[in-house]
CSV table of C-alpha atoms in Angstrom, one decimal:
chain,number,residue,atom,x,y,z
A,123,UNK,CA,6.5,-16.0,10.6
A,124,UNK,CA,9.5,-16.1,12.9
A,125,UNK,CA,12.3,-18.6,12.0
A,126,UNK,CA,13.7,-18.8,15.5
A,127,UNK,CA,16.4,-21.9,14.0
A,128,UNK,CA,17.5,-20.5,11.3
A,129,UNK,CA,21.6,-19.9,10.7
A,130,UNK,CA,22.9,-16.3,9.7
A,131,UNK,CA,25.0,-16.2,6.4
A,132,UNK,CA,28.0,-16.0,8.6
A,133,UNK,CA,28.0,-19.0,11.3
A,134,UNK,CA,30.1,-21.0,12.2
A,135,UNK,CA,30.1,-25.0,12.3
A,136,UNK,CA,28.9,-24.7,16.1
A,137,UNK,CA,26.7,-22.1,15.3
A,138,UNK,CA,24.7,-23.9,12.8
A,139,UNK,CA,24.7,-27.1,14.6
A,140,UNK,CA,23.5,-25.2,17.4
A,141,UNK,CA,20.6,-23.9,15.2
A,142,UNK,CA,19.6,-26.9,13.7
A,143,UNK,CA,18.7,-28.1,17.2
A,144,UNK,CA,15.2,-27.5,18.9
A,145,UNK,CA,15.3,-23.9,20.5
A,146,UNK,CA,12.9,-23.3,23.9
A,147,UNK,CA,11.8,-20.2,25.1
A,148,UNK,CA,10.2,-19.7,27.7
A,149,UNK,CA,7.0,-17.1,28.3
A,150,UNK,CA,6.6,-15.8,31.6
A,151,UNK,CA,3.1,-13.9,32.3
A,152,UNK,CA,3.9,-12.0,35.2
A,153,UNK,CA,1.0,-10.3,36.7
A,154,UNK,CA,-1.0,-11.8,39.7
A,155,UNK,CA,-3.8,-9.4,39.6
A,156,UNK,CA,-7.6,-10.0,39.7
A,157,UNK,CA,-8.5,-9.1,35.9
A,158,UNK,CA,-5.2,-9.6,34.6
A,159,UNK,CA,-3.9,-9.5,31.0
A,160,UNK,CA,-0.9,-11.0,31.5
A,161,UNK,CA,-2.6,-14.5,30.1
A,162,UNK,CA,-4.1,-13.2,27.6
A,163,UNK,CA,-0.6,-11.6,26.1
A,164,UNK,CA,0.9,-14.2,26.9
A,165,UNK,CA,-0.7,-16.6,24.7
A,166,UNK,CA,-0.5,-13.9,22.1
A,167,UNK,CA,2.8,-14.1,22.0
A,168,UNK,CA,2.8,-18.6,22.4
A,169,UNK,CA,0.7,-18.2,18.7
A,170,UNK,CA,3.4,-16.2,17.2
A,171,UNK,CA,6.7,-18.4,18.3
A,172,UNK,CA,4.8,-21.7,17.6
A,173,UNK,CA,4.6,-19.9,13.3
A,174,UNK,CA,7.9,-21.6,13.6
A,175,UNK,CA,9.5,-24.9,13.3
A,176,UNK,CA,11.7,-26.3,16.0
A,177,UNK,CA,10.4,-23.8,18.5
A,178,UNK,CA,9.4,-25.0,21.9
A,179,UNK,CA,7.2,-23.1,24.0
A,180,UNK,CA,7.2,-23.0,27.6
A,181,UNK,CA,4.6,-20.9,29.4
A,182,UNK,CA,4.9,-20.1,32.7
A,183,UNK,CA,2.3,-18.2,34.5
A,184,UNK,CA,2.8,-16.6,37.4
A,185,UNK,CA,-0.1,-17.0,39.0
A,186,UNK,CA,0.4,-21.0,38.8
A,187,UNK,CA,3.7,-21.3,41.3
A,188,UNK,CA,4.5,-20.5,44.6
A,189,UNK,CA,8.0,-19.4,45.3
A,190,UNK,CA,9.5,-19.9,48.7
A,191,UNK,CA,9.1,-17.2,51.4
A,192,UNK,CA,12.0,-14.7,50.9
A,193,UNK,CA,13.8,-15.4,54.0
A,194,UNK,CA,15.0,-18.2,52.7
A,195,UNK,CA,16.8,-16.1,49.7
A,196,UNK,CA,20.3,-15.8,49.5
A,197,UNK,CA,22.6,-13.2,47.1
A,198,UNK,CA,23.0,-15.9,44.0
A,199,UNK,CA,19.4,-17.7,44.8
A,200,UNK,CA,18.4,-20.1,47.2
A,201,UNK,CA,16.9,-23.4,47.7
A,202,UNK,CA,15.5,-24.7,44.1
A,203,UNK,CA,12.2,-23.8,43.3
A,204,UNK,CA,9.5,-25.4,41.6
A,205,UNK,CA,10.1,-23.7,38.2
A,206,UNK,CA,14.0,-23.7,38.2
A,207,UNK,CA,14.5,-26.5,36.1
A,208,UNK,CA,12.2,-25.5,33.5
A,209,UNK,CA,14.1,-21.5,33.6
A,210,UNK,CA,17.0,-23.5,33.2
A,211,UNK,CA,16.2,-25.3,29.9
A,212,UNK,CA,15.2,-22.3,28.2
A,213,UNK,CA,17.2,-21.3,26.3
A,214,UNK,CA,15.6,-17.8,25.5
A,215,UNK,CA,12.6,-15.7,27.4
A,216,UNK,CA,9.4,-13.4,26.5
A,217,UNK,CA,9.0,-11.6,29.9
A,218,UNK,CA,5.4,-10.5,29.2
A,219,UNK,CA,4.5,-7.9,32.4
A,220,UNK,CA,2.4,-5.2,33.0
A,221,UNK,CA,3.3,-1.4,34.3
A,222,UNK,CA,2.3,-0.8,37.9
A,223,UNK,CA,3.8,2.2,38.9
A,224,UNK,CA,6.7,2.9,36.5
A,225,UNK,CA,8.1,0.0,37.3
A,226,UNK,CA,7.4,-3.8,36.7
A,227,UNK,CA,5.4,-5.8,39.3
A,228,UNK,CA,6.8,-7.3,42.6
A,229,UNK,CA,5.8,-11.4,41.4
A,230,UNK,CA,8.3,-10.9,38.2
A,231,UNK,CA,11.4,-9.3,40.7
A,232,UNK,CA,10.8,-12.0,42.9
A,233,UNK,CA,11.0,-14.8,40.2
A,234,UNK,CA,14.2,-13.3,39.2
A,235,UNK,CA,15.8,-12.9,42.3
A,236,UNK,CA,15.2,-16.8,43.1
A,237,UNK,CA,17.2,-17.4,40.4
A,238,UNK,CA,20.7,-16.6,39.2
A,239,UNK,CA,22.9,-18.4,37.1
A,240,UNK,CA,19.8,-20.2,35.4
A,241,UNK,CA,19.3,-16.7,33.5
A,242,UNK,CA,22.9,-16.1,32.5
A,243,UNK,CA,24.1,-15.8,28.9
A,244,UNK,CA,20.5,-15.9,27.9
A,245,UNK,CA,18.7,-13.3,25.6
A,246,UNK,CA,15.6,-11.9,26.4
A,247,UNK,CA,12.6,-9.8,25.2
A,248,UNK,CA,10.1,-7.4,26.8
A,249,UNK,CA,6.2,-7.3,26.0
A,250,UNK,CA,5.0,-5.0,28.2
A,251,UNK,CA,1.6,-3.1,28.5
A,252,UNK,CA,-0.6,-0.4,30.6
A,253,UNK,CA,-2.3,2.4,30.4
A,254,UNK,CA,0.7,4.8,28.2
A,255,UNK,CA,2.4,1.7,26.6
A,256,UNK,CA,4.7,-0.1,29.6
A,257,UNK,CA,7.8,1.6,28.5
A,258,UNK,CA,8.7,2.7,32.0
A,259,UNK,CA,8.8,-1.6,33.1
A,260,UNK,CA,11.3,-2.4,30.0
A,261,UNK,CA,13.6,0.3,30.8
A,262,UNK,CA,13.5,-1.2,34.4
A,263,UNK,CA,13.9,-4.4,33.4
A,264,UNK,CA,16.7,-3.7,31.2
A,265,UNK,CA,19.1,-2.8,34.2
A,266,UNK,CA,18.4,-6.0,36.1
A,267,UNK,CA,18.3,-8.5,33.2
A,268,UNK,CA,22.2,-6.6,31.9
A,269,UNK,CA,23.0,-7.7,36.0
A,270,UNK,CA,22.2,-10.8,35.4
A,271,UNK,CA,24.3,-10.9,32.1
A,272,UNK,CA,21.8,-11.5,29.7
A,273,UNK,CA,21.1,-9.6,26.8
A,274,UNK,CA,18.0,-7.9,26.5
A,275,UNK,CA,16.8,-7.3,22.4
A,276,UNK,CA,16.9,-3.6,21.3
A,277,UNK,CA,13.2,-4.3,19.8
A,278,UNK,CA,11.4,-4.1,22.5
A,279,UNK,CA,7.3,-4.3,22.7
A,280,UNK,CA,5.4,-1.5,24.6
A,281,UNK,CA,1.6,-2.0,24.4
A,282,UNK,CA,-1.1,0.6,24.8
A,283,UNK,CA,-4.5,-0.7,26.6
A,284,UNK,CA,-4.4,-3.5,24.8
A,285,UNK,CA,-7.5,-4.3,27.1
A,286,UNK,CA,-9.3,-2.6,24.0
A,287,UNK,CA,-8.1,-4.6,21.4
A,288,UNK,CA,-10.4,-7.5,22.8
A,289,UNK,CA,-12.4,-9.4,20.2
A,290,UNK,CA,-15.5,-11.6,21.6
A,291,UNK,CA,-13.7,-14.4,22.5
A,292,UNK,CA,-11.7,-12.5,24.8
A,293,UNK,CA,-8.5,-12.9,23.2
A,294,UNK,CA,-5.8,-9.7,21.8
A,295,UNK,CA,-6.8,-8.8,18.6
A,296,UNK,CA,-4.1,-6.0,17.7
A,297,UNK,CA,-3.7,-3.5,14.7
A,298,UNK,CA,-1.0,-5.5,11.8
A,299,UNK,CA,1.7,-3.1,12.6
A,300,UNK,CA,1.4,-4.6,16.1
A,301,UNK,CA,1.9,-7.9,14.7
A,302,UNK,CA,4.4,-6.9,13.1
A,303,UNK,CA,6.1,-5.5,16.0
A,304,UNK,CA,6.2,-8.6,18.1
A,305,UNK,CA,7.9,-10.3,14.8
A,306,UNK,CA,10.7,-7.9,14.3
A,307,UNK,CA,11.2,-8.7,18.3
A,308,UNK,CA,10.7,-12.4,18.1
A,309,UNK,CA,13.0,-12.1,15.1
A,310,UNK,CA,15.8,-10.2,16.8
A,311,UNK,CA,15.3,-13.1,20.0
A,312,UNK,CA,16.0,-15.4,17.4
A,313,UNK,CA,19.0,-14.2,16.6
A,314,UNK,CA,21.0,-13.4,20.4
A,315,UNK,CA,19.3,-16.8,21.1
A,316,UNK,CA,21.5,-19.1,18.3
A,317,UNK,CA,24.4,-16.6,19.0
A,318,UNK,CA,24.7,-17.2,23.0
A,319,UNK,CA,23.7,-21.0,22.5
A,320,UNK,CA,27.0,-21.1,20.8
A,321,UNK,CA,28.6,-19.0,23.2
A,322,UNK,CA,27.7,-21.2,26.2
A,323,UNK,CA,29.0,-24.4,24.4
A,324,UNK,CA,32.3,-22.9,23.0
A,325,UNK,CA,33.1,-19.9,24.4
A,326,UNK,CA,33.8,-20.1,28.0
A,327,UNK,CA,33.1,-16.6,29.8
A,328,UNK,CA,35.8,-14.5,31.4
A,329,UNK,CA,36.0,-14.9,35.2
């Protein structure tokens, strides 16, 4: 179980007050493909943060919203899109995406790239899969989340066809160490997420 509100031995007055309060963290399943397992991750990884109390759980999928066309992108964003004000309440993210290429799909850049300061000051974690693990779309994602001046956990989660860990129903079935993976991660998100929620409120970024 994943206590994404709980204080460290060391906070502060904000910092606990901050914890105390409901934390949301948003899902995003990022792949649009025909066959996809994106969703399937994805809820994965919903089961695990709602083991905790005062978590809530926003999944957003992808394949459900239509950004504007990309003409109408500017450097910084561009007009709101239909998602922006639930990015914005988050207060921490699971980017769950696939490899395609050594890289990270096209849907997911774009999703970032309509959005800017909505992401700042925000942790994040990476659940990513294919055929050798997914490792290649972290490290990628890594650069451009740091850009954006969020903080990206060290414990990351890089998953192996996990298209054979199906059980009947269809839904990811993985080995207890894999569990136990996506904890330690959810666990570190925890963290960065009750110590930038602070930040935000009482420590104002330098210009």
């Amino acid at each position: 179980m994943v206590d994404m509100t709980a204080p460290t031995a060391h906070a502060n007055h904000h910092s606990t007050t901050a914890a105390q309060t409901t934390t949301r963290v948003a899902v995003i399943a990022s792949s649009l493909r025909n066959g996809r397992m994106s969703p399937t991750i994805a809820e994965w990884v919903v089961a695990a943060l709602q083991q905790s109390s005062g978590v809530n759980v926003d999944l957003i999928d992808l394949a459900g919203i239509t950004l504007p066309d990309d003409t109408r992108l500017s450097p910084g964003g561009g007009p709101r899109t239909e998602v922006a004000d639930r990015i914005e309440a988050a207060d921490a993210f699971v980017f769950v995406t696939p490899e395609y290429n050594h890289s990270y799909p096209a849907s997911l850049k774009r999703l970032i790239d309509w959005h800017y300061a909505a992401w700042m000051l925000k942790p994040a974690t990476v659940v990513a899969y294919g055929v050798q693990g997914g490792y290649a779309a972290i490290e990628h994602l890594r650069g451009v989340l740091s850009e954006l001046n969020m903080v990206t956990t060290r414990r990351c989660l890089g998953l192996a066809a996990p298209w054979e860990a199906l059980d009947d129903s269809n839904r990811f079935t993985p080995a207890d160490g894999t569990n136990k993976a996506l904890a330690s991660a959810l666990a570190e998100l925890a963290w960065w997420t009750a110590v930038l929620t602070d930040a935000r409120v009482n420590r104002p970024f330098p210009a």
